mmCIF file of C-alpha atoms in Angstrom:
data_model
loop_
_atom_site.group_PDB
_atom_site.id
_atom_site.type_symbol
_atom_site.label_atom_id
_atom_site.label_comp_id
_atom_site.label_asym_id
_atom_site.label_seq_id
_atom_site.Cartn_x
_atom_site.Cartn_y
_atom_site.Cartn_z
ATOM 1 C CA UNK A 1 -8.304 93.350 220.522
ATOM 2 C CA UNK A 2 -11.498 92.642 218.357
ATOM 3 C CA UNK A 3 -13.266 90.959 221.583
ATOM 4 C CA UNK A 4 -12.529 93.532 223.983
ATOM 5 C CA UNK A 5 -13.761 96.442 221.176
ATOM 6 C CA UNK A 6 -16.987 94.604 221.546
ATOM 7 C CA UNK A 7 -17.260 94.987 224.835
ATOM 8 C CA UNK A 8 -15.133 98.342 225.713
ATOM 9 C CA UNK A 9 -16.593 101.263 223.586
ATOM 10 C CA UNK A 10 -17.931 104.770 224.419
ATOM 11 C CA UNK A 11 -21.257 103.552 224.529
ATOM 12 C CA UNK A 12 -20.867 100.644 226.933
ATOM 13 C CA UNK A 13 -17.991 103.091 229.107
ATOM 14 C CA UNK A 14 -20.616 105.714 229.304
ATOM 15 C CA UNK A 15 -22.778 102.769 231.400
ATOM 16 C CA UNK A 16 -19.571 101.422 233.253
ATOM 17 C CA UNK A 17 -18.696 104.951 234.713
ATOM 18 C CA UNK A 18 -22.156 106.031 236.306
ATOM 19 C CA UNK A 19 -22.407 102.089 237.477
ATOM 20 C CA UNK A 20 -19.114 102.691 239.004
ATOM 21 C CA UNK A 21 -19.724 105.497 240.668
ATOM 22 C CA UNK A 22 -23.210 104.221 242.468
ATOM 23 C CA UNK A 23 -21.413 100.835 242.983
ATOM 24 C CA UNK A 24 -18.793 102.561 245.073
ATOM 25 C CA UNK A 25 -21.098 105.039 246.805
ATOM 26 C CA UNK A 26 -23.543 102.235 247.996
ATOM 27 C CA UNK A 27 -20.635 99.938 249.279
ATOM 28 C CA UNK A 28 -18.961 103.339 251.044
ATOM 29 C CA UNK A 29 -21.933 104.299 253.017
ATOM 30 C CA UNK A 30 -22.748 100.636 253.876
ATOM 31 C CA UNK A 31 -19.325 99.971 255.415
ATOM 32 C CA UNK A 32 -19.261 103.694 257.674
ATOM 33 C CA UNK A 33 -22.786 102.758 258.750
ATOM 34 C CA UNK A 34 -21.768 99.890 260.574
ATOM 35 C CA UNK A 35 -25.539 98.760 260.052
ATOM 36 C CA UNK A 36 -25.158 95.915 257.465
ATOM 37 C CA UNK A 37 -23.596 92.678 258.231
ATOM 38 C CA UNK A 38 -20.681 91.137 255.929
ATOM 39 C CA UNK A 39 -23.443 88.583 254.242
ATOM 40 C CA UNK A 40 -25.297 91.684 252.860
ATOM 41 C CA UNK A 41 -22.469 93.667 251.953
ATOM 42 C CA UNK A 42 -21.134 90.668 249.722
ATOM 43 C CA UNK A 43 -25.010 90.190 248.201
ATOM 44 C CA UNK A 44 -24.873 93.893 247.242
ATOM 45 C CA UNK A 45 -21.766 93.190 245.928
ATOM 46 C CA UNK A 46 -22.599 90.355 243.957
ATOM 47 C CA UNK A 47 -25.784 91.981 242.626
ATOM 48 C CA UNK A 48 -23.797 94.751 241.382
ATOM 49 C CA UNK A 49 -21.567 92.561 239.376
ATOM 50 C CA UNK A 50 -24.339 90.210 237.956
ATOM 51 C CA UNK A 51 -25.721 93.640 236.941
ATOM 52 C CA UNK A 52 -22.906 95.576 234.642
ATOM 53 C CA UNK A 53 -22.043 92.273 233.432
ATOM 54 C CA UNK A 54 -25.176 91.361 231.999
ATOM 55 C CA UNK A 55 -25.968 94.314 230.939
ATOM 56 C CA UNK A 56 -22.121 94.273 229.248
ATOM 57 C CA UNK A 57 -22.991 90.779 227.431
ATOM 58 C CA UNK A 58 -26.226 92.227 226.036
ATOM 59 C CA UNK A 59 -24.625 95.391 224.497
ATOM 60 C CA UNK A 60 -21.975 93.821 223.188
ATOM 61 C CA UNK A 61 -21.573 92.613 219.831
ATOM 62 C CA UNK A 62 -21.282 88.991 220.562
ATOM 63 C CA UNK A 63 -22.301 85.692 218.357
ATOM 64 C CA UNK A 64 -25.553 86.300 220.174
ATOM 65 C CA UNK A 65 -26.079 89.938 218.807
ATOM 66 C CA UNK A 66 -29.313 88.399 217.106
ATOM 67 C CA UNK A 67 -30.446 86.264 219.627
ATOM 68 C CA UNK A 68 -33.639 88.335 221.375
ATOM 69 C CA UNK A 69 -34.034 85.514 223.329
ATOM 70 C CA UNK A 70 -30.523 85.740 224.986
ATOM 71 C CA UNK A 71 -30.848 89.233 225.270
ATOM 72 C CA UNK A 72 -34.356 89.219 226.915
ATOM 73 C CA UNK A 73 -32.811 87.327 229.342
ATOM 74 C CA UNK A 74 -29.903 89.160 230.162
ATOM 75 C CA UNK A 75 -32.242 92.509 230.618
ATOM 76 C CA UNK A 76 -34.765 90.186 232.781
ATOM 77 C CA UNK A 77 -30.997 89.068 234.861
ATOM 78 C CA UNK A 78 -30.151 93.053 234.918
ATOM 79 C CA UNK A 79 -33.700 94.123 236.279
ATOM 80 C CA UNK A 80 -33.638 91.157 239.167
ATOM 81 C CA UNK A 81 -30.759 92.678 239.986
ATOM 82 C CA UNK A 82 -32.154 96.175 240.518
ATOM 83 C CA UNK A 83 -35.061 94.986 242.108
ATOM 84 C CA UNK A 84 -32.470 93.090 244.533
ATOM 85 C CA UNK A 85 -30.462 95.714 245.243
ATOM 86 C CA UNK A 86 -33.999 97.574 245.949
ATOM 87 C CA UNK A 87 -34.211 95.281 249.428
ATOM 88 C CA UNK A 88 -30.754 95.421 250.437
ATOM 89 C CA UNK A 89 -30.096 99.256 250.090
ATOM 90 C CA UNK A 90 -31.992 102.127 251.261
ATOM 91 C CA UNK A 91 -30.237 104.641 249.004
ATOM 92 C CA UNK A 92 -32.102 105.984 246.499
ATOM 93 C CA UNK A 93 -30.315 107.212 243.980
ATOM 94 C CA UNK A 94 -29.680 103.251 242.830
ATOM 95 C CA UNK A 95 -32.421 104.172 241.039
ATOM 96 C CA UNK A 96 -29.997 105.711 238.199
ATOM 97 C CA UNK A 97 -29.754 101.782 237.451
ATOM 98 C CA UNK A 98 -33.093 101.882 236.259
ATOM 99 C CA UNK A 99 -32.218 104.845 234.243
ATOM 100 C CA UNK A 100 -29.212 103.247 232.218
ATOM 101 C CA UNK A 101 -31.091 99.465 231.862
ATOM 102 C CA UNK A 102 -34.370 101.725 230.519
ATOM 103 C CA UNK A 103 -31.660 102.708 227.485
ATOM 104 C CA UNK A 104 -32.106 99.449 226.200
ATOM 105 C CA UNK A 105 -35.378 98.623 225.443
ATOM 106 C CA UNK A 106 -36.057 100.684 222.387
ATOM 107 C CA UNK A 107 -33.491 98.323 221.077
ATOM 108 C CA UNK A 108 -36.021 95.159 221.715
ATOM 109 C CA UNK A 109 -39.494 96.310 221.722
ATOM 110 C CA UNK A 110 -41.173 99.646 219.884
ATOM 111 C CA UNK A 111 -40.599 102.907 221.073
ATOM 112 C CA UNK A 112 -44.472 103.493 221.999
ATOM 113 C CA UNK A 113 -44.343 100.126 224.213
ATOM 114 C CA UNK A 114 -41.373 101.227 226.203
ATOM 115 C CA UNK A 115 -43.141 104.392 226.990
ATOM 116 C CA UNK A 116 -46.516 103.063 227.883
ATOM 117 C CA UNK A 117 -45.037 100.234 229.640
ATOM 118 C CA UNK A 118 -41.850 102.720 231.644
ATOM 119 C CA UNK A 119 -44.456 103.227 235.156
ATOM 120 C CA UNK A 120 -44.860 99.465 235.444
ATOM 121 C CA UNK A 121 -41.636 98.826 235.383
ATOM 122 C CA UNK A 122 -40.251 101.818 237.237
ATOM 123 C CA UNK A 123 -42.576 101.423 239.793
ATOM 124 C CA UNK A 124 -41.748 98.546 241.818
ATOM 125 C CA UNK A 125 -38.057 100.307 242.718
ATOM 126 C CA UNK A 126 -40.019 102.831 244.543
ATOM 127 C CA UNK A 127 -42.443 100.885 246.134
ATOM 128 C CA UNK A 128 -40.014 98.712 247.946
ATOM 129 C CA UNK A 129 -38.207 101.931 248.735
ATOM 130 C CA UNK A 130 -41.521 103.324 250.104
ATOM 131 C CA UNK A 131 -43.066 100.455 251.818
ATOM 132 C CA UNK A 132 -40.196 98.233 252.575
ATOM 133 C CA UNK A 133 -37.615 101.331 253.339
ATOM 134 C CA UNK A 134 -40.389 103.803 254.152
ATOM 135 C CA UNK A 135 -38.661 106.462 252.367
ATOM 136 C CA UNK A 136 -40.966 109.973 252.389
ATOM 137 C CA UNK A 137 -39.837 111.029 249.875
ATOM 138 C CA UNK A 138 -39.987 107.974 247.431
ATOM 139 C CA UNK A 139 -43.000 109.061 245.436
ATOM 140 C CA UNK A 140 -41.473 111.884 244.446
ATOM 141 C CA UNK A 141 -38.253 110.824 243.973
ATOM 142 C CA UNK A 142 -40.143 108.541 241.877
ATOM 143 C CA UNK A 143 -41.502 111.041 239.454
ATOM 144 C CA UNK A 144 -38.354 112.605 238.901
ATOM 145 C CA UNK A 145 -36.492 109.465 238.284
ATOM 146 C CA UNK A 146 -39.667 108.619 235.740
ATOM 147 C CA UNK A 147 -38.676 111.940 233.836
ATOM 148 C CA UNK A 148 -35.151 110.308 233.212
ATOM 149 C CA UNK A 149 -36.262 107.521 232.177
ATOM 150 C CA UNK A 150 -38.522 109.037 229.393
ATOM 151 C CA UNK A 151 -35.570 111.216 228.672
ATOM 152 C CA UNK A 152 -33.426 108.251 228.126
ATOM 153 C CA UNK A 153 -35.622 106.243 226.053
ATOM 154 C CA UNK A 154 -36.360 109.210 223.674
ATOM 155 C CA UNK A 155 -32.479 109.730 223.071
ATOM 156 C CA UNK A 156 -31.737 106.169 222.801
ATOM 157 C CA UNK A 157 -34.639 105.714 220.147
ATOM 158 C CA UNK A 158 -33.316 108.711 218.657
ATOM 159 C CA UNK A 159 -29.787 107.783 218.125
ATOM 160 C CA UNK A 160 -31.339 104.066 217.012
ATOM 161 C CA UNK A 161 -33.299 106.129 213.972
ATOM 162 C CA UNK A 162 -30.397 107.892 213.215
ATOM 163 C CA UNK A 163 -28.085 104.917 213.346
ATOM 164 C CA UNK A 164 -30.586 103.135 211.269
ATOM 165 C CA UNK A 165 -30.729 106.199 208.455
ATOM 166 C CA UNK A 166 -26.923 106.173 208.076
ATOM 167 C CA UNK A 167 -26.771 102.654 207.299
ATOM 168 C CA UNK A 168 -29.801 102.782 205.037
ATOM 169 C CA UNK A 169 -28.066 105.637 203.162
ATOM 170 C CA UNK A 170 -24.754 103.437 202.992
ATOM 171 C CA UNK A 171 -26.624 100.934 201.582
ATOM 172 C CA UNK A 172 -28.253 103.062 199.255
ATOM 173 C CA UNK A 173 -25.198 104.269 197.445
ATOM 174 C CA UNK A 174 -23.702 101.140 197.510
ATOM 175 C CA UNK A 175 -26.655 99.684 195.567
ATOM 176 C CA UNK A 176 -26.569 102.742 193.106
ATOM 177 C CA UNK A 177 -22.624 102.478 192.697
ATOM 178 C CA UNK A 178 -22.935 98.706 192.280
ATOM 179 C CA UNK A 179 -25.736 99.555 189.590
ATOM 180 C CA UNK A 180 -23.703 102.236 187.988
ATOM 181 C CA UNK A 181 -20.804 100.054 187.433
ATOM 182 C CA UNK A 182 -23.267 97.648 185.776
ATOM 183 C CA UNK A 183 -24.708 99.912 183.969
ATOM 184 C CA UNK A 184 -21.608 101.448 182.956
ATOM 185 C CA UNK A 185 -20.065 98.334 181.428
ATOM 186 C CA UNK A 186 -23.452 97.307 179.521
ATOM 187 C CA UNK A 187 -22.980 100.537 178.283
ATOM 188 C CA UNK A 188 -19.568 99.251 176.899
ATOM 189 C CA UNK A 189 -20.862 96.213 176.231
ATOM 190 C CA UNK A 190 -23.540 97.349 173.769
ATOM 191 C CA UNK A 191 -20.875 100.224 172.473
ATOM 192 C CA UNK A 192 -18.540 97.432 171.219
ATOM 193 C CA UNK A 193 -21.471 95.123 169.542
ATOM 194 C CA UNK A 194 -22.671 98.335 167.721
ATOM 195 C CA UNK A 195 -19.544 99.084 166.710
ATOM 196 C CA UNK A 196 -18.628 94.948 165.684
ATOM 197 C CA UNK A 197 -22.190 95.019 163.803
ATOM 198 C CA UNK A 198 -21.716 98.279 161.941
ATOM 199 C CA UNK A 199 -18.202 96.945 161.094
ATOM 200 C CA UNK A 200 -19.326 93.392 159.809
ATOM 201 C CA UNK A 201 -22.731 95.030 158.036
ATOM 202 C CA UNK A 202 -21.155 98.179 155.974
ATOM 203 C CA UNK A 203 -17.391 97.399 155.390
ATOM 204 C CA UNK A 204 -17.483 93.588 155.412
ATOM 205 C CA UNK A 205 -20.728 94.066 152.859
ATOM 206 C CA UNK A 206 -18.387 96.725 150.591
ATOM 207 C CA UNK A 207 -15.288 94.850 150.525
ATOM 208 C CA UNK A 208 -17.894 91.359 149.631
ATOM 209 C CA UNK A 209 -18.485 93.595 146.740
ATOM 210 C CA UNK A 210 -15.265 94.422 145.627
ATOM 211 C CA UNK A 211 -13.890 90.991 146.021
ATOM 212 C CA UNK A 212 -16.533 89.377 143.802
ATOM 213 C CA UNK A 213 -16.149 92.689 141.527
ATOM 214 C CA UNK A 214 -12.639 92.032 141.390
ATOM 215 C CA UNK A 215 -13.437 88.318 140.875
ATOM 216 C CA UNK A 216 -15.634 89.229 137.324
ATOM 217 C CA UNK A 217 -12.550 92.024 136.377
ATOM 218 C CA UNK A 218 -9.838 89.357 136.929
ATOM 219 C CA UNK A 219 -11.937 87.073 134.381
ATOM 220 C CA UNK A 220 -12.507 89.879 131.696
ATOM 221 C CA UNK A 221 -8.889 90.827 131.473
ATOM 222 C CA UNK A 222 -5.481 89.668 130.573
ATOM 223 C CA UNK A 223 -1.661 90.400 130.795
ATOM 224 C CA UNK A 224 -0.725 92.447 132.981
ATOM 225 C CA UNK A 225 -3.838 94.242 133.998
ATOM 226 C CA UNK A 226 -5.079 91.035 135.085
ATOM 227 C CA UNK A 227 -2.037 89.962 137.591
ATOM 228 C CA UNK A 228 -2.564 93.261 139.334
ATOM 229 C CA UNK A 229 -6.435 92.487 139.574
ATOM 230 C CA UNK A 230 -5.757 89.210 140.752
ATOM 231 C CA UNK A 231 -3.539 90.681 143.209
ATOM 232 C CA UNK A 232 -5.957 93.318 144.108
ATOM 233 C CA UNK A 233 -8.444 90.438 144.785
ATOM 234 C CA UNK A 234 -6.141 88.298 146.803
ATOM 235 C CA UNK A 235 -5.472 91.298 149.184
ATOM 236 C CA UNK A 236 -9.188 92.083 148.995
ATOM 237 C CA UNK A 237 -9.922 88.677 150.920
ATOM 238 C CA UNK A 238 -7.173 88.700 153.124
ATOM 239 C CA UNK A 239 -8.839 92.263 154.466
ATOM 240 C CA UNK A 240 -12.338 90.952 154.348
ATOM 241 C CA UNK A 241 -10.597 87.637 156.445
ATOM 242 C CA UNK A 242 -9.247 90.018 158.975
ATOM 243 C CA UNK A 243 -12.613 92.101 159.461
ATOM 244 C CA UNK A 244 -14.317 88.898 160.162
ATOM 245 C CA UNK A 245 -11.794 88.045 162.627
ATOM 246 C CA UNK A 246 -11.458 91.707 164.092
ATOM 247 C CA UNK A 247 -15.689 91.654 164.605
ATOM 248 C CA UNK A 248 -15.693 88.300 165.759
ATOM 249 C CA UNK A 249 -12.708 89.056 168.525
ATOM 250 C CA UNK A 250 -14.893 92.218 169.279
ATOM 251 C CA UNK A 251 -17.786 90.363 169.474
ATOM 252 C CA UNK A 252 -16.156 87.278 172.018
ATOM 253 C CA UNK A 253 -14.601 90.239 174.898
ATOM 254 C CA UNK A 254 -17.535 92.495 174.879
ATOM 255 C CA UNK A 255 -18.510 90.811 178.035
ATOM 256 C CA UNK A 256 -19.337 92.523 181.369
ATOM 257 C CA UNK A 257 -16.541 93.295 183.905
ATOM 258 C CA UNK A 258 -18.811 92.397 186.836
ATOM 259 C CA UNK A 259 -15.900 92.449 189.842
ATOM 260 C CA UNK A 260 -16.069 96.465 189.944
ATOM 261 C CA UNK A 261 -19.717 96.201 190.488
ATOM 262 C CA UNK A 262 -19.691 93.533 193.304
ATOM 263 C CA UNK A 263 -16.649 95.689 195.058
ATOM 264 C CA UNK A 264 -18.720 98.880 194.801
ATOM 265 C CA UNK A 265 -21.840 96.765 196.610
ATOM 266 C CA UNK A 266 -19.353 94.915 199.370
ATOM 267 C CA UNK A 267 -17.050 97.707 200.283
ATOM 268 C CA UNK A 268 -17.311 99.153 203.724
ATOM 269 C CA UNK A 269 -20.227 96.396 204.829
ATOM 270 C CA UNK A 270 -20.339 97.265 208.378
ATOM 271 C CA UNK A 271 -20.285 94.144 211.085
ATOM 272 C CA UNK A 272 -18.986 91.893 207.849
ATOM 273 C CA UNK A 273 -16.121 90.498 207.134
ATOM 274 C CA UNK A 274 -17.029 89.355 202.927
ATOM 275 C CA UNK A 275 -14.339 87.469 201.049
ATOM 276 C CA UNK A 276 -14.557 87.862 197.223
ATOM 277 C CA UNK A 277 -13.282 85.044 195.102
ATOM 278 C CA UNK A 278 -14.086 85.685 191.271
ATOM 279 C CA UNK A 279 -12.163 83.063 188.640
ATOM 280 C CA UNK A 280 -9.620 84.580 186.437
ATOM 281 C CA UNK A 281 -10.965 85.932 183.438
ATOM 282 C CA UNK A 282 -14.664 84.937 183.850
ATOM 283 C CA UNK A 283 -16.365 86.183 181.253
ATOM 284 C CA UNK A 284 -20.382 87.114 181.469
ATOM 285 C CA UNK A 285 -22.160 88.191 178.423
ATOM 286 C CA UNK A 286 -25.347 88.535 179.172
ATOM 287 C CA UNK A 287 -26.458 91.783 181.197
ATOM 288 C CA UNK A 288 -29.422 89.955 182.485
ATOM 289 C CA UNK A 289 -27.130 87.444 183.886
ATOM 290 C CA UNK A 290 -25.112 90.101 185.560
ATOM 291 C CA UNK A 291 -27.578 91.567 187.448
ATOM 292 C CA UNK A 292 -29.142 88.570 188.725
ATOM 293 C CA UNK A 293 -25.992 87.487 190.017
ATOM 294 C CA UNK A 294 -25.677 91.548 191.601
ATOM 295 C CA UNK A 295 -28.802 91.539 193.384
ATOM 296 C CA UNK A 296 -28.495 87.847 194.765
ATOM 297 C CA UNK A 297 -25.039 88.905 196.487
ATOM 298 C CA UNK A 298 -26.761 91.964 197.303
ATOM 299 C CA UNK A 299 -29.869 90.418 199.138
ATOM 300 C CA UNK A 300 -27.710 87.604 200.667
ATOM 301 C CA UNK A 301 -25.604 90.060 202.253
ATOM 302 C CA UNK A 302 -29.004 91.805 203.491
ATOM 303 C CA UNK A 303 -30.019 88.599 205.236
ATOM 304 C CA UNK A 304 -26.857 87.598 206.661
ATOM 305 C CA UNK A 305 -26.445 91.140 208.644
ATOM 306 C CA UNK A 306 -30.655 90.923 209.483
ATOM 307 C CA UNK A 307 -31.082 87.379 209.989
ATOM 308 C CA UNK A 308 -27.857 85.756 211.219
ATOM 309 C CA UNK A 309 -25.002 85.877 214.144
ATOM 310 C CA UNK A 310 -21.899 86.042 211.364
ATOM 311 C CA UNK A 311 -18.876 87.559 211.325
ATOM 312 C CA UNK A 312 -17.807 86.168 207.913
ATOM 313 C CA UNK A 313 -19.478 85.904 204.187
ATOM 314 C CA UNK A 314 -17.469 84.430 202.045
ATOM 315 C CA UNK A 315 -18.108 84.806 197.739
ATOM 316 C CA UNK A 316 -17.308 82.371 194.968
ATOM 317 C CA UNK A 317 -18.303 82.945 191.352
ATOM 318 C CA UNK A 318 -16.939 81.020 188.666
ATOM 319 C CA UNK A 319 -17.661 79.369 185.465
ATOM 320 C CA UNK A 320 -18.051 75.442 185.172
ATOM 321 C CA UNK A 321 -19.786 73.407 182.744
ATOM 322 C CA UNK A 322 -21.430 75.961 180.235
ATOM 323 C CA UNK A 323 -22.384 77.638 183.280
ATOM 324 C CA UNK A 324 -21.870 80.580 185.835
ATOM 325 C CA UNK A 325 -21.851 79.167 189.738
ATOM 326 C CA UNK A 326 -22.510 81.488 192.272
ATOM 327 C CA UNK A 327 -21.619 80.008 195.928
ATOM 328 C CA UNK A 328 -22.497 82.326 199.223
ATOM 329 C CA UNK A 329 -21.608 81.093 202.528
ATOM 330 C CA UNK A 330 -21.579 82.426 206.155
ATOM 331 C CA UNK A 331 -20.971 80.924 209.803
ATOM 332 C CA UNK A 332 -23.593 81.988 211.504
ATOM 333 C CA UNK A 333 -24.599 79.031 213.587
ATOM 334 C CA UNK A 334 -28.175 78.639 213.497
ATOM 335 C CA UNK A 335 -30.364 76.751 215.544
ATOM 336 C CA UNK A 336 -31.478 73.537 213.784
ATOM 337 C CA UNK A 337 -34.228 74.215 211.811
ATOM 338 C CA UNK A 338 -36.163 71.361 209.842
ATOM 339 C CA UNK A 339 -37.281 73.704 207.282
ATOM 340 C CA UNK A 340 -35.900 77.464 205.730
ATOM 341 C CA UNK A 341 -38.817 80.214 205.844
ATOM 342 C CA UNK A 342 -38.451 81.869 202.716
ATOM 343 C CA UNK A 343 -39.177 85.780 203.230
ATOM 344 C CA UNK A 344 -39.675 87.938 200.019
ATOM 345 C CA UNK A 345 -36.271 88.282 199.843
ATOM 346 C CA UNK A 346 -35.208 84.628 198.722
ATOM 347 C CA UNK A 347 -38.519 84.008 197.320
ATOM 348 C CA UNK A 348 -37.681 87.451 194.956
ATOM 349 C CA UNK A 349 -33.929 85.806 194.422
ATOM 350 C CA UNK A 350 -35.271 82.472 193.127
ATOM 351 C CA UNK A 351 -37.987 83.661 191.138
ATOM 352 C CA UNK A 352 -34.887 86.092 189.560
ATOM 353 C CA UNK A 353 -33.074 82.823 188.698
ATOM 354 C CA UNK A 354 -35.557 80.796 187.731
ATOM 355 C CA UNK A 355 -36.908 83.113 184.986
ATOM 356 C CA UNK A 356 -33.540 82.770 183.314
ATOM 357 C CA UNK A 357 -33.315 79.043 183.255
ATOM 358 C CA UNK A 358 -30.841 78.933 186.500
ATOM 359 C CA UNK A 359 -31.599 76.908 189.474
ATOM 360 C CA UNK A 360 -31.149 77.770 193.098
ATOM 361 C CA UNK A 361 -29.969 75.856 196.194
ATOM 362 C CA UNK A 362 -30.564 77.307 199.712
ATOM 363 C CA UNK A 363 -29.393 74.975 203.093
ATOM 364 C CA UNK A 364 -28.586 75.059 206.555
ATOM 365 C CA UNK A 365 -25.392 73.674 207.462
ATOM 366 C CA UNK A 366 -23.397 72.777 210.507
ATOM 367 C CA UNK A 367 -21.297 76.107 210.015
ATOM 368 C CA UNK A 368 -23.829 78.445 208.697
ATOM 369 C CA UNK A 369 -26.124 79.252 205.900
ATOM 370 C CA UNK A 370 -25.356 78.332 202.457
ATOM 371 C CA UNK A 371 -27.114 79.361 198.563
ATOM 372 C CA UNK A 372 -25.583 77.375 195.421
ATOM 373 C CA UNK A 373 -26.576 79.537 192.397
ATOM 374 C CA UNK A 374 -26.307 78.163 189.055
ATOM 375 C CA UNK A 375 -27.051 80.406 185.720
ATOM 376 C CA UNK A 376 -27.044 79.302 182.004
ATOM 377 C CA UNK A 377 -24.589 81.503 179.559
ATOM 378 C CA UNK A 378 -27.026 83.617 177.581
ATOM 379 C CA UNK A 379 -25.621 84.672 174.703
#
């Protein structure tokens, strides 16, 4: 179901029906002519086919979605095949394949170039229909034609804006509801060690006092007035025992609940299928530490929908030797590369880590890309 969904959608069907359409006129009219041998007929044929199909691959969303070479040459494939079908047919109105290849090049190349550039390549259709054909009316055929071109392009590159916005706005508030969740639980996080310190600082300082004052009282006294003092004192260290331990339990789970945060940034990912594996009860203390580990997932996940062909990201953070290990992983294939260009992005990540004594490990492997971050427990 998945691969024919990347194929078959109301985009591509919107190409298949016109196609269709022209496909069937063109072999209709050359069959009740009577003019064009069987050996034509089956080139058109074939040229038809090698068109939609080509221009089906380089639609689609394929492992070779980021591959401009691939796609180049599927468009270069789809515009042979026009120019083909420009020799074998007289019929003009194949010329709405020029129309519907035309829609993708604003994907490719900028929107200014595909406008300056649409009368060279719209042009030789109508001179082979002119010269070779000796059509009258080609030239202005040709101008009209031209019109829907520019017409497509604009509404392509239009929808391609658009398309971009949304997903810049999705990414947006996924960034500020990640960062609200982090902020929201240093919030805590601070709340509880204010409320530890005020504990240890004013009633762990008063009941000092009165344990020592009870201490002196218990030596000044006797009878019976100094059993209840010593009793008073007793209890008076067995509460200042407990407010220790209550301000030092306080003190050990006012760490950050970073899962909520790292769901808020991964949910809805479009194109992505992430897998978030976060030990048990991994406990991060450090704010600092939190957001490094935030943004890194954040601009991994960034580079993997820019940069790469994958369908999967997987996530692993746990804690190992006085440490916190970040491991991101994702199978797009790449070509073999002897070296990784670091853009701002990973350059930004590392210099992130580095400042807070972590080290970073970025790698090509046979299955994909791969970063091994590793982050010291600030306390």
């Amino acid at each position: 179901m998945q691969n024919f969904k990347q194929f078959f959608n109301i985009e591509s069907l919107s190409a298949v029906f016109p196609w269709a359409v022209v496909s069937g006129i063109v072999m209709f009219l050359m069959l009740s002519s009577g003019n064009y041998s069987a050996q034509i007929m089956l080139v058109t044929g074939v040229a038809l086919i090698i068109y939609i199909v080509s221009f089906m691959v380089a639609i689609s969303d394929n492992k070779y979605r980021n591959d401009m070479a691939y796609r180049l040459i599927l468009i270069a494939v789809q515009y042979i095949a026009i120019v083909s079908l420009a020799f074998l047919t007289p019929f003009t109105f194949v010329a709405i394949l020029v129309t519907i290849w035309s829609a993708q090049l604003p994907y490719f190349m900028p929107f200014k170039q595909t406008l300056v550039t649409s009368p060279i390549w719209s042009a030789p259709f109508w001179l082979i229909m002119y010269f070779y054909w000796q059509v009258d009316s080609a030239m202005l055929s040709a101008l009209l034609f031209w019109t829907f071109n520019i017409f497509a392009l604009v509404m392509v590159n239009a929808n391609i804006k658009e398309k971009r916005a949304t997903e810049q706005a999705m990414e947006l508030n996924r960034e500020l509801m990640a960062t609200q969740r982090l902020l929201g639980e240093a919030s805590k996080q601070a709340e509880r060690v204010r409320i530890a310190r005020n504990i240890h600082d004013l009633l762990g300082h008063h009941l000092t006092a009165l344990t020592i004052n009870l201490q002196v009282a218990s030596r000044i006294s006797d009878g019976e007035a100094q059993v209840k003092i010593q009793q008073c004192h007793g209890l008076a260290k067995l509460l200042l025992s407990d407010v220790r331990e209550a301000v030092s339990e306080i003190r050990e789970k006012s760490h950050i609940e970073l899962s909520q945060a790292l769901h808020a940034l991964l949910d809805d990912v479009p194109n992505l299928r992430i897998t978030l594996d976060i030990e048990v009860n991994l406990n991060i203390s450090d704010v600092n530490v939190a957001e490094a580990i935030l943004r890194s997932v954040q601009e991994s996940v960034t580079n993997t929908l820019r940069h790469s062909n994958a369908k999967h990201f997987n996530i692993q953070l746990a804690h190992k030797n006085n440490t916190v290990q970040l491991t991101m992983y994702d199978d797009g294939r790449q070509k073999q590369q002897n070296k990784i260009q670091e853009g701002n992005g990973l350059i930004g990540m590392r210099e992130r880590i580095v400042n807070l004594g972590g080290t970073i490990d970025t790698a090509l492997t046979a299955t994909g890309f791969r970063t091994k971050i590793e982050l010291p427990e600030l306390t």
